[in-house]
mmCIF file of C-alpha atoms and ligand atoms in Angstrom:
data_model
loop_
_atom_site.group_PDB
_atom_site.id
_atom_site.type_symbol
_atom_site.label_atom_id
_atom_site.label_comp_id
_atom_site.label_asym_id
_atom_site.label_seq_id
_atom_site.Cartn_x
_atom_site.Cartn_y
_atom_site.Cartn_z
ATOM 1 C CA UNK A 1 101.423 123.831 241.260
ATOM 2 C CA UNK A 2 104.756 122.654 239.721
ATOM 3 C CA UNK A 3 107.067 124.860 237.661
ATOM 4 C CA UNK A 4 105.244 123.828 234.659
ATOM 5 C CA UNK A 5 101.848 124.469 236.082
ATOM 6 C CA UNK A 6 100.768 120.844 236.490
ATOM 7 C CA UNK A 7 98.559 120.382 239.607
ATOM 8 C CA UNK A 8 99.830 117.728 242.058
ATOM 9 C CA UNK A 9 97.124 116.057 244.173
ATOM 10 C CA UNK A 10 97.973 113.764 247.039
ATOM 11 C CA UNK A 11 95.517 111.568 248.809
ATOM 12 C CA UNK A 12 91.887 110.486 247.929
ATOM 13 C CA UNK A 13 93.250 107.657 245.812
ATOM 14 C CA UNK A 14 91.330 104.754 247.403
ATOM 15 C CA UNK A 15 88.717 106.301 249.562
ATOM 16 C CA UNK A 16 85.810 107.972 248.032
ATOM 17 C CA UNK A 17 86.049 111.726 248.747
ATOM 18 C CA UNK A 18 83.521 112.888 251.363
ATOM 19 C CA UNK A 19 80.983 115.448 250.137
ATOM 20 C CA UNK A 20 81.343 119.014 251.394
ATOM 21 C CA UNK A 21 78.515 120.123 253.717
ATOM 22 C CA UNK A 22 76.406 122.392 251.577
ATOM 23 C CA UNK A 23 76.655 125.808 253.222
ATOM 24 C CA UNK A 24 75.496 127.669 250.247
ATOM 25 C CA UNK A 25 71.863 126.466 250.782
ATOM 26 C CA UNK A 26 69.392 129.202 251.702
ATOM 27 C CA UNK A 27 69.460 129.423 255.371
ATOM 28 C CA UNK A 28 67.332 132.528 255.800
ATOM 29 C CA UNK A 29 64.579 130.512 257.584
ATOM 30 C CA UNK A 30 67.023 129.250 260.091
ATOM 31 C CA UNK A 31 68.612 132.621 260.651
ATOM 32 C CA UNK A 32 65.338 134.336 261.235
ATOM 33 C CA UNK A 33 64.238 131.513 263.565
ATOM 34 C CA UNK A 34 67.497 131.849 265.542
ATOM 35 C CA UNK A 35 67.045 135.555 265.765
ATOM 36 C CA UNK A 36 63.477 135.190 267.097
ATOM 37 C CA UNK A 37 64.741 132.451 269.411
ATOM 38 C CA UNK A 38 67.562 134.349 271.008
ATOM 39 C CA UNK A 39 66.243 137.942 270.872
ATOM 40 C CA UNK A 40 62.438 137.791 270.610
ATOM 41 C CA UNK A 41 59.783 138.924 270.823
ATOM 42 C CA UNK A 42 60.473 140.941 267.718
ATOM 43 C CA UNK A 43 58.387 142.756 265.171
ATOM 44 C CA UNK A 44 58.906 141.956 261.530
ATOM 45 C CA UNK A 45 60.450 145.523 261.126
ATOM 46 C CA UNK A 46 62.897 144.597 263.799
ATOM 47 C CA UNK A 47 63.667 141.312 262.188
ATOM 48 C CA UNK A 48 64.266 143.030 258.981
ATOM 49 C CA UNK A 49 66.692 145.624 260.576
ATOM 50 C CA UNK A 50 68.639 142.895 262.386
ATOM 51 C CA UNK A 51 68.927 140.539 259.513
ATOM 52 C CA UNK A 52 69.419 143.106 256.696
ATOM 53 C CA UNK A 53 66.567 141.595 254.704
ATOM 54 C CA UNK A 54 63.550 143.312 253.310
ATOM 55 C CA UNK A 55 60.322 143.360 255.244
ATOM 56 C CA UNK A 56 58.632 141.406 252.519
ATOM 57 C CA UNK A 57 61.225 138.773 252.547
ATOM 58 C CA UNK A 58 60.857 138.446 256.371
ATOM 59 C CA UNK A 59 57.226 138.041 256.058
ATOM 60 C CA UNK A 60 57.440 135.470 253.200
ATOM 61 C CA UNK A 61 59.914 133.458 255.319
ATOM 62 C CA UNK A 62 58.267 133.767 258.681
ATOM 63 C CA UNK A 63 54.704 132.962 257.652
ATOM 64 C CA UNK A 64 55.398 129.303 257.179
ATOM 65 C CA UNK A 65 57.141 129.149 260.486
ATOM 66 C CA UNK A 66 53.816 130.500 261.964
ATOM 67 C CA UNK A 67 51.685 128.021 260.016
ATOM 68 C CA UNK A 68 54.026 125.113 261.187
ATOM 69 C CA UNK A 69 53.425 126.172 264.810
ATOM 70 C CA UNK A 70 57.121 127.082 265.508
ATOM 71 C CA UNK A 71 56.523 130.912 265.833
ATOM 72 C CA UNK A 72 53.494 132.691 267.196
ATOM 73 C CA UNK A 73 52.320 136.292 267.171
ATOM 74 C CA UNK A 74 52.306 137.548 270.808
ATOM 75 C CA UNK A 75 50.872 140.955 271.392
ATOM 76 C CA UNK A 76 51.630 144.232 269.696
ATOM 77 C CA UNK A 77 54.263 146.884 269.980
ATOM 78 C CA UNK A 78 53.544 150.678 269.511
ATOM 79 C CA UNK A 79 56.274 152.691 267.653
ATOM 80 C CA UNK A 80 54.450 155.928 267.776
ATOM 81 C CA UNK A 81 54.383 156.095 263.950
ATOM 82 C CA UNK A 82 51.749 154.159 262.019
ATOM 83 C CA UNK A 83 49.942 150.982 263.162
ATOM 84 C CA UNK A 84 51.198 149.051 266.160
ATOM 85 C CA UNK A 85 53.418 146.147 265.139
ATOM 86 C CA UNK A 86 52.661 142.484 266.015
ATOM 87 C CA UNK A 87 55.493 140.826 267.864
ATOM 88 C CA UNK A 88 56.894 137.348 266.963
ATOM 89 C CA UNK A 89 58.153 134.828 269.451
ATOM 90 C CA UNK A 90 58.942 131.144 269.325
ATOM 91 C CA UNK A 91 55.776 129.079 270.270
ATOM 92 C CA UNK A 92 57.800 127.375 272.948
ATOM 93 C CA UNK A 93 55.148 124.969 274.332
ATOM 94 C CA UNK A 94 53.394 124.048 271.024
ATOM 95 C CA UNK A 95 56.178 121.474 270.274
ATOM 96 C CA UNK A 96 58.645 119.296 272.259
ATOM 97 C CA UNK A 97 61.973 117.828 271.636
ATOM 98 C CA UNK A 98 64.183 115.139 273.254
ATOM 99 C CA UNK A 99 67.880 115.441 273.522
ATOM 100 C CA UNK A 100 70.031 112.431 274.607
ATOM 101 C CA UNK A 101 73.809 112.632 275.495
ATOM 102 C CA UNK A 102 75.512 109.200 275.462
ATOM 103 C CA UNK A 103 78.592 109.525 277.702
ATOM 104 C CA UNK A 104 81.042 106.918 278.729
ATOM 105 C CA UNK A 105 79.454 106.366 282.258
ATOM 106 C CA UNK A 106 75.733 107.355 281.681
ATOM 107 C CA UNK A 107 72.955 108.296 279.280
ATOM 108 C CA UNK A 108 71.295 111.554 280.158
ATOM 109 C CA UNK A 109 68.041 112.654 278.329
ATOM 110 C CA UNK A 110 65.941 115.795 278.464
ATOM 111 C CA UNK A 111 62.532 116.573 277.254
ATOM 112 C CA UNK A 112 62.486 120.211 276.193
ATOM 113 C CA UNK A 113 60.155 122.839 274.682
ATOM 114 C CA UNK A 114 60.908 124.534 271.500
ATOM 115 C CA UNK A 115 63.225 126.936 272.999
ATOM 116 C CA UNK A 116 65.238 123.876 274.435
ATOM 117 C CA UNK A 117 64.057 124.698 278.024
ATOM 118 C CA UNK A 118 64.186 121.530 280.057
ATOM 119 C CA UNK A 119 60.738 120.096 281.000
ATOM 120 C CA UNK A 120 62.066 116.764 282.325
ATOM 121 C CA UNK A 121 65.263 115.001 282.760
ATOM 122 C CA UNK A 122 66.233 111.187 283.101
ATOM 123 C CA UNK A 123 69.565 109.592 283.651
ATOM 124 C CA UNK A 124 70.551 105.854 283.167
ATOM 125 C CA UNK A 125 74.029 104.650 284.259
ATOM 126 C CA UNK A 126 75.985 102.467 281.813
ATOM 127 C CA UNK A 127 76.928 99.720 283.922
ATOM 128 C CA UNK A 128 77.662 97.283 281.041
ATOM 129 C CA UNK A 129 80.663 99.287 279.895
ATOM 130 C CA UNK A 130 80.623 100.846 276.433
ATOM 131 C CA UNK A 131 78.793 98.023 274.531
ATOM 132 C CA UNK A 132 76.787 99.681 271.767
ATOM 133 C CA UNK A 133 73.718 97.741 272.208
ATOM 134 C CA UNK A 134 73.474 98.275 275.937
ATOM 135 C CA UNK A 135 74.078 102.081 275.539
ATOM 136 C CA UNK A 136 71.284 102.200 272.687
ATOM 137 C CA UNK A 137 68.897 100.279 274.858
ATOM 138 C CA UNK A 138 69.644 102.659 277.733
ATOM 139 C CA UNK A 139 69.023 105.604 275.392
ATOM 140 C CA UNK A 140 65.731 104.066 274.246
ATOM 141 C CA UNK A 141 64.655 103.547 277.866
ATOM 142 C CA UNK A 142 65.521 107.183 278.707
ATOM 143 C CA UNK A 143 63.171 108.213 275.763
ATOM 144 C CA UNK A 144 60.438 106.096 277.010
ATOM 145 C CA UNK A 145 60.987 107.227 280.611
ATOM 146 C CA UNK A 146 60.672 110.987 279.560
ATOM 147 C CA UNK A 147 57.479 110.229 277.404
ATOM 148 C CA UNK A 148 55.947 108.160 280.083
ATOM 149 C CA UNK A 149 56.512 110.954 282.730
ATOM 150 C CA UNK A 150 54.985 113.718 280.709
ATOM 151 C CA UNK A 151 51.309 113.455 279.480
ATOM 152 C CA UNK A 152 50.823 114.774 275.913
ATOM 153 C CA UNK A 153 54.527 114.990 275.183
ATOM 154 C CA UNK A 154 54.511 112.276 272.480
ATOM 155 C CA UNK A 155 51.888 114.205 270.476
ATOM 156 C CA UNK A 156 53.961 117.409 270.570
ATOM 157 C CA UNK A 157 57.313 115.578 269.861
ATOM 158 C CA UNK A 158 59.233 116.717 266.878
ATOM 159 C CA UNK A 159 62.020 114.083 267.323
ATOM 160 C CA UNK A 160 64.926 112.783 269.298
ATOM 161 C CA UNK A 161 68.622 114.163 268.920
ATOM 162 C CA UNK A 162 71.502 112.206 270.124
ATOM 163 C CA UNK A 163 74.843 113.780 270.890
ATOM 164 C CA UNK A 164 78.072 111.761 271.587
ATOM 165 C CA UNK A 165 81.728 112.218 271.336
ATOM 166 C CA UNK A 166 83.634 111.061 268.185
ATOM 167 C CA UNK A 167 83.399 111.314 264.501
ATOM 168 C CA UNK A 168 79.653 111.069 263.621
ATOM 169 C CA UNK A 169 78.248 110.838 260.174
ATOM 170 C CA UNK A 170 74.894 112.813 260.605
ATOM 171 C CA UNK A 171 73.675 112.009 257.179
ATOM 172 C CA UNK A 172 74.015 108.269 257.763
ATOM 173 C CA UNK A 173 72.910 108.342 261.390
ATOM 174 C CA UNK A 174 75.920 106.416 262.556
ATOM 175 C CA UNK A 175 79.134 106.756 264.537
ATOM 176 C CA UNK A 176 82.238 106.359 262.319
ATOM 177 C CA UNK A 177 84.513 106.274 265.225
ATOM 178 C CA UNK A 178 84.363 107.109 268.876
ATOM 179 C CA UNK A 179 87.433 106.852 271.000
ATOM 180 C CA UNK A 180 85.815 107.785 274.208
ATOM 181 C CA UNK A 181 83.137 104.992 273.725
ATOM 182 C CA UNK A 182 85.394 102.621 271.965
ATOM 183 C CA UNK A 183 82.880 102.376 269.013
ATOM 184 C CA UNK A 184 83.722 101.871 265.362
ATOM 185 C CA UNK A 185 81.062 102.086 262.640
ATOM 186 C CA UNK A 186 77.914 101.800 264.849
ATOM 187 C CA UNK A 187 74.478 102.564 263.475
ATOM 188 C CA UNK A 188 72.510 104.914 265.975
ATOM 189 C CA UNK A 189 69.643 106.679 264.336
ATOM 190 C CA UNK A 190 67.753 103.798 262.770
ATOM 191 C CA UNK A 191 67.978 101.379 265.672
ATOM 192 C CA UNK A 192 66.906 104.074 268.130
ATOM 193 C CA UNK A 193 63.993 105.136 265.953
ATOM 194 C CA UNK A 194 62.928 101.520 265.629
ATOM 195 C CA UNK A 195 63.001 101.094 269.360
ATOM 196 C CA UNK A 196 61.134 104.236 270.272
ATOM 197 C CA UNK A 197 58.968 104.903 267.197
ATOM 198 C CA UNK A 198 60.393 108.520 267.021
ATOM 199 C CA UNK A 199 62.456 110.022 264.255
ATOM 200 C CA UNK A 200 66.085 110.398 265.480
ATOM 201 C CA UNK A 201 69.035 112.445 264.435
ATOM 202 C CA UNK A 202 72.615 112.249 265.712
ATOM 203 C CA UNK A 203 75.441 114.694 266.040
ATOM 204 C CA UNK A 204 78.867 115.154 267.609
ATOM 205 C CA UNK A 205 78.217 116.238 271.217
ATOM 206 C CA UNK A 206 80.704 119.087 271.183
ATOM 207 C CA UNK A 207 78.994 120.612 268.075
ATOM 208 C CA UNK A 208 75.527 120.206 269.643
ATOM 209 C CA UNK A 209 76.875 121.916 272.732
ATOM 210 C CA UNK A 210 78.346 124.738 270.577
ATOM 211 C CA UNK A 211 74.814 125.405 269.087
ATOM 212 C CA UNK A 212 73.336 125.433 272.751
ATOM 213 C CA UNK A 213 75.999 127.875 273.806
ATOM 214 C CA UNK A 214 75.242 130.025 270.691
ATOM 215 C CA UNK A 215 71.533 129.895 271.233
ATOM 216 C CA UNK A 216 71.217 130.180 275.125
ATOM 217 C CA UNK A 217 74.626 130.259 276.690
ATOM 218 C CA UNK A 218 78.053 132.115 276.552
ATOM 219 C CA UNK A 219 78.073 132.547 272.762
ATOM 220 C CA UNK A 220 74.717 134.213 272.397
ATOM 221 C CA UNK A 221 76.073 137.802 271.890
ATOM 222 C CA UNK A 222 78.911 137.126 269.430
ATOM 223 C CA UNK A 223 79.044 135.917 265.830
ATOM 224 C CA UNK A 224 82.203 133.777 266.449
ATOM 225 C CA UNK A 225 83.592 131.749 269.295
ATOM 226 C CA UNK A 226 85.365 128.544 269.954
ATOM 227 C CA UNK A 227 83.935 125.995 272.412
ATOM 228 C CA UNK A 228 86.602 123.897 274.089
ATOM 229 C CA UNK A 229 85.655 121.024 276.415
ATOM 230 C CA UNK A 230 87.835 119.231 278.997
ATOM 231 C CA UNK A 231 87.081 116.093 280.957
ATOM 232 C CA UNK A 232 87.251 112.528 279.706
ATOM 233 C CA UNK A 233 88.627 114.038 276.361
ATOM 234 C CA UNK A 234 89.359 117.292 274.713
ATOM 235 C CA UNK A 235 86.769 118.568 272.364
ATOM 236 C CA UNK A 236 86.292 121.777 270.299
ATOM 237 C CA UNK A 237 83.402 123.185 268.417
ATOM 238 C CA UNK A 238 83.860 126.280 266.152
ATOM 239 C CA UNK A 239 81.161 128.853 265.590
ATOM 240 C CA UNK A 240 82.555 131.293 263.010
ATOM 241 C CA UNK A 241 80.732 134.048 261.075
ATOM 242 C CA UNK A 242 77.422 132.789 262.632
ATOM 243 C CA UNK A 243 77.791 129.299 261.348
ATOM 244 C CA UNK A 244 79.038 126.054 262.878
ATOM 245 C CA UNK A 245 82.198 124.953 261.150
ATOM 246 C CA UNK A 246 82.073 121.177 260.546
ATOM 247 C CA UNK A 247 84.720 120.643 257.716
ATOM 248 C CA UNK A 248 84.481 118.375 254.704
ATOM 249 C CA UNK A 249 84.167 115.126 256.699
ATOM 250 C CA UNK A 250 82.685 116.646 260.092
ATOM 251 C CA UNK A 251 86.142 116.701 261.753
ATOM 252 C CA UNK A 252 86.797 120.379 262.070
ATOM 253 C CA UNK A 253 87.865 121.237 265.526
ATOM 254 C CA UNK A 254 89.464 117.943 266.603
ATOM 255 C CA UNK A 255 91.783 119.911 268.975
ATOM 256 C CA UNK A 256 91.962 116.837 271.192
ATOM 257 C CA UNK A 257 94.061 114.965 268.531
ATOM 258 C CA UNK A 258 96.555 117.618 267.418
ATOM 259 C CA UNK A 259 99.977 116.087 267.819
ATOM 260 C CA UNK A 260 101.901 117.429 270.823
ATOM 261 C CA UNK A 261 104.609 114.745 271.674
ATOM 262 C CA UNK A 262 105.989 112.233 269.025
ATOM 263 C CA UNK A 263 106.567 109.581 271.661
ATOM 264 C CA UNK A 264 103.868 110.455 274.042
ATOM 265 C CA UNK A 265 101.180 108.164 275.613
ATOM 266 C CA UNK A 266 98.940 106.206 273.348
ATOM 267 C CA UNK A 267 95.652 107.896 272.411
ATOM 268 C CA UNK A 268 92.222 106.428 271.996
ATOM 269 C CA UNK A 269 92.498 107.418 268.179
ATOM 270 C CA UNK A 270 95.471 105.088 267.878
ATOM 271 C CA UNK A 271 98.254 107.742 267.605
ATOM 272 C CA UNK A 272 100.719 108.798 270.329
ATOM 273 C CA UNK A 273 101.111 112.134 272.088
ATOM 274 C CA UNK A 274 97.804 113.823 271.039
ATOM 275 C CA UNK A 275 96.759 116.758 273.255
ATOM 276 C CA UNK A 276 94.060 114.625 274.772
ATOM 277 C CA UNK A 277 96.672 112.217 276.185
ATOM 278 C CA UNK A 278 98.137 115.177 278.158
ATOM 279 C CA UNK A 279 95.135 117.262 279.040
ATOM 280 C CA UNK A 280 92.236 114.816 279.788
ATOM 281 C CA UNK A 281 91.169 113.084 283.041
ATOM 282 C CA UNK A 282 93.122 110.038 282.279
ATOM 283 C CA UNK A 283 96.288 112.173 281.792
ATOM 284 C CA UNK A 284 95.857 113.661 285.343
ATOM 285 C CA UNK A 285 95.361 110.172 287.024
ATOM 286 C CA UNK A 286 98.293 108.723 284.977
ATOM 287 C CA UNK A 287 100.522 111.550 286.201
ATOM 288 C CA UNK A 288 99.532 111.114 289.789
ATOM 289 C CA UNK A 289 100.166 107.290 289.526
ATOM 290 C CA UNK A 290 103.587 108.010 287.771
ATOM 291 C CA UNK A 291 104.488 110.116 290.772
ATOM 292 C CA UNK A 292 103.777 107.370 293.252
ATOM 293 C CA UNK A 293 100.309 108.562 294.321
ATOM 294 C CA UNK A 294 97.020 106.930 293.838
ATOM 295 C CA UNK A 295 93.593 108.290 293.033
ATOM 296 C CA UNK A 296 90.898 105.963 291.729
ATOM 297 C CA UNK A 297 88.636 108.490 290.095
ATOM 298 C CA UNK A 298 89.188 111.957 288.808
ATOM 299 C CA UNK A 299 86.793 113.339 291.500
ATOM 300 C CA UNK A 300 89.254 111.915 294.086
ATOM 301 C CA UNK A 301 92.054 113.670 292.292
ATOM 302 C CA UNK A 302 90.198 117.001 292.279
ATOM 303 C CA UNK A 303 89.695 116.594 296.106
ATOM 304 C CA UNK A 304 93.259 115.641 296.633
ATOM 305 C CA UNK A 305 94.580 118.725 294.662
ATOM 306 C CA UNK A 306 92.388 121.012 296.573
ATOM 307 C CA UNK A 307 93.713 119.518 299.912
ATOM 308 C CA UNK A 308 97.112 120.275 298.731
ATOM 309 C CA UNK A 309 98.412 116.930 297.801
ATOM 310 C CA UNK A 310 101.627 117.754 295.819
ATOM 311 C CA UNK A 311 101.279 115.061 293.068
ATOM 312 C CA UNK A 312 97.814 115.927 292.378
ATOM 313 C CA UNK A 313 98.397 119.687 292.274
ATOM 314 C CA UNK A 314 101.371 118.949 289.948
ATOM 315 C CA UNK A 315 99.233 116.708 287.754
ATOM 316 C CA UNK A 316 96.605 119.389 287.173
ATOM 317 C CA UNK A 317 99.260 121.988 286.572
ATOM 318 C CA UNK A 318 100.719 119.804 283.872
ATOM 319 C CA UNK A 319 97.307 119.187 282.323
ATOM 320 C CA UNK A 320 96.812 123.018 282.462
ATOM 321 C CA UNK A 321 100.112 123.592 280.581
ATOM 322 C CA UNK A 322 99.272 121.167 277.920
ATOM 323 C CA UNK A 323 95.672 122.607 277.510
ATOM 324 C CA UNK A 324 97.243 126.130 277.275
ATOM 325 C CA UNK A 325 99.481 124.944 274.374
ATOM 326 C CA UNK A 326 96.336 123.643 272.640
ATOM 327 C CA UNK A 327 94.516 126.891 273.169
ATOM 328 C CA UNK A 328 97.603 128.796 271.645
ATOM 329 C CA UNK A 329 97.359 126.417 268.638
ATOM 330 C CA UNK A 330 93.639 127.093 268.374
ATOM 331 C CA UNK A 331 94.047 130.904 268.632
ATOM 332 C CA UNK A 332 96.957 130.857 265.942
ATOM 333 C CA UNK A 333 94.808 128.958 263.616
ATOM 334 C CA UNK A 334 91.431 130.639 264.066
ATOM 335 C CA UNK A 335 92.059 133.921 265.984
ATOM 336 C CA UNK A 336 88.693 133.756 267.849
ATOM 337 C CA UNK A 337 87.411 136.670 269.826
ATOM 338 C CA UNK A 338 86.202 134.282 272.558
ATOM 339 C CA UNK A 339 86.945 130.877 273.914
ATOM 340 C CA UNK A 340 84.144 129.101 275.956
ATOM 341 C CA UNK A 341 85.676 126.521 278.163
ATOM 342 C CA UNK A 342 83.205 123.902 279.210
ATOM 343 C CA UNK A 343 82.937 120.144 279.836
ATOM 344 C CA UNK A 344 82.896 118.020 282.907
ATOM 345 C CA UNK A 345 86.268 119.249 284.210
ATOM 346 C CA UNK A 346 85.699 123.029 283.671
ATOM 347 C CA UNK A 347 84.739 123.241 287.363
ATOM 348 C CA UNK A 348 88.399 122.372 288.321
ATOM 349 C CA UNK A 349 89.633 125.595 286.450
ATOM 350 C CA UNK A 350 90.941 126.741 289.894
ATOM 351 C CA UNK A 351 93.459 123.757 289.586
ATOM 352 C CA UNK A 352 94.604 123.857 286.097
ATOM 353 C CA UNK A 353 93.532 127.402 284.980
ATOM 354 C CA UNK A 354 96.568 129.436 286.071
ATOM 355 C CA UNK A 355 99.054 126.968 284.243
ATOM 356 C CA UNK A 356 96.846 126.941 281.298
ATOM 357 C CA UNK A 357 96.518 130.672 281.068
ATOM 358 C CA UNK A 358 100.276 131.105 281.462
ATOM 359 C CA UNK A 359 101.164 128.583 278.609
ATOM 360 C CA UNK A 360 98.360 130.005 276.415
ATOM 361 C CA UNK A 361 99.615 133.614 276.662
ATOM 362 C CA UNK A 362 103.215 132.516 276.361
ATOM 363 C CA UNK A 363 102.755 130.313 273.216
ATOM 364 C CA UNK A 364 100.161 132.180 271.170
ATOM 365 C CA UNK A 365 101.552 134.241 268.253
ATOM 366 C CA UNK A 366 101.461 138.006 268.529
ATOM 367 C CA UNK A 367 98.081 139.134 269.951
ATOM 368 C CA UNK A 368 96.175 135.784 269.272
ATOM 369 C CA UNK A 369 95.765 135.306 272.999
ATOM 370 C CA UNK A 370 95.104 138.796 274.060
ATOM 371 C CA UNK A 371 92.562 139.332 271.280
ATOM 372 C CA UNK A 372 90.550 136.520 273.051
ATOM 373 C CA UNK A 373 88.521 136.371 276.128
ATOM 374 C CA UNK A 374 88.276 133.146 277.936
ATOM 375 C CA UNK A 375 84.855 132.247 279.564
ATOM 376 C CA UNK A 376 84.592 129.309 281.806
ATOM 377 C CA UNK A 377 81.175 127.674 281.629
ATOM 378 C CA UNK A 378 80.588 125.027 284.250
ATOM 379 C CA UNK A 379 77.984 122.745 282.599
ATOM 380 C CA UNK A 380 76.487 119.351 283.507
ATOM 381 C CA UNK A 381 75.217 116.560 281.348
ATOM 382 C CA UNK A 382 71.769 118.366 280.983
ATOM 383 C CA UNK A 383 73.274 121.195 278.953
ATOM 384 C CA UNK A 384 74.917 118.590 276.656
ATOM 385 C CA UNK A 385 71.529 116.818 276.335
ATOM 386 C CA UNK A 386 69.842 120.128 275.794
ATOM 387 C CA UNK A 387 72.440 120.754 272.814
ATOM 388 C CA UNK A 388 71.238 117.440 271.353
ATOM 389 C CA UNK A 389 67.602 118.721 271.543
ATOM 390 C CA UNK A 390 68.793 121.667 269.614
ATOM 391 C CA UNK A 391 69.832 119.229 266.829
ATOM 392 C CA UNK A 392 66.137 118.218 266.487
ATOM 393 C CA UNK A 393 64.857 121.827 266.558
ATOM 394 C CA UNK A 394 67.351 122.952 263.937
ATOM 395 C CA UNK A 395 66.233 119.982 261.757
ATOM 396 C CA UNK A 396 62.466 120.688 262.279
ATOM 397 C CA UNK A 397 62.913 124.368 261.354
ATOM 398 C CA UNK A 398 65.019 123.477 258.370
ATOM 399 C CA UNK A 399 68.580 124.841 259.383
ATOM 400 C CA UNK A 400 71.721 123.046 258.124
ATOM 401 C CA UNK A 401 72.708 120.348 260.402
ATOM 402 C CA UNK A 402 76.269 120.174 262.026
HETATM 403 ZN ZN1 ZN B 501 94.378 111.155 269.436
#
């Protein structure tokens, strides 16, 4: 506000303002389904106690989930008082979902049950580079492979979820921009649905992984955590107050693109000196090359560093220091109680972890780092794809999409 009380607004002059994701919608159904999924079997009384809802509300909300085949009554529990209570569990094998992760080098797909437990997995390499049509053809082939390999899966299938790195418009089913794939304005949901005959939804891969971690992984016992991924890029998904935080345009948690160096290396986003240019696989390889060494792949760099090659060791330490500063920024902004560090390079934490932890603790304000526990979760592409399957399950159950 100015001294005279006049409001000054900067921005939004030419572009239409994106609509905020409606978080005010009634998500009771989703909350109860997630509770049954993560903690079931549970009686209606237990569900009411855990959710703070009345038992009649629980019954009203859960009955349609039973009718739709998502939840089933499984046995009874005696409390010693009154009638035994029927227990509710997710009807895991009544429905199936497919999750597909499109990465820079391969497309990985999983067929899962309704608990997102993997029934089958297929991978196709992306040999034709990052061409969108080749990647979407590979994704369609993975879906066909999974359906062909599992009799009855198509009849039970509730949909296909696709996760990939970048700015995704879930509502429009398209990628606005993906630096890691080099895509700009690429339709994904409609062409994939046309190629497979299966309804398809799309989401940012780190957001879908955050949902998988919340439901099944290192975030299942807490209300809030930040997921940070390291590998080809640096990603971040924020789960705060029991909800995935996406921001007004789906860009919340773009930790990889916080500016670190004004004149730093050029980033895939077009800017210079983003965290991702200092803490990604390419950053490690570039530092080794600048130091006169040579590693053709990040796997070679990991091996060289573990063998004690000085330039490889120093490159991972520099990557760790940059990442630690990024984690300090994250903690200063959000003050999370837990950070889950995952992604393709989490398995090299022995190489970059000490420098990362030191920089993180040194740079975080007050107790922002010591308030926070760091859990390193070594994942492979199947967990990413599992996260994409969670997209479909959330959609089917009627939970808000990331
Ligand atoms: Zn950037």
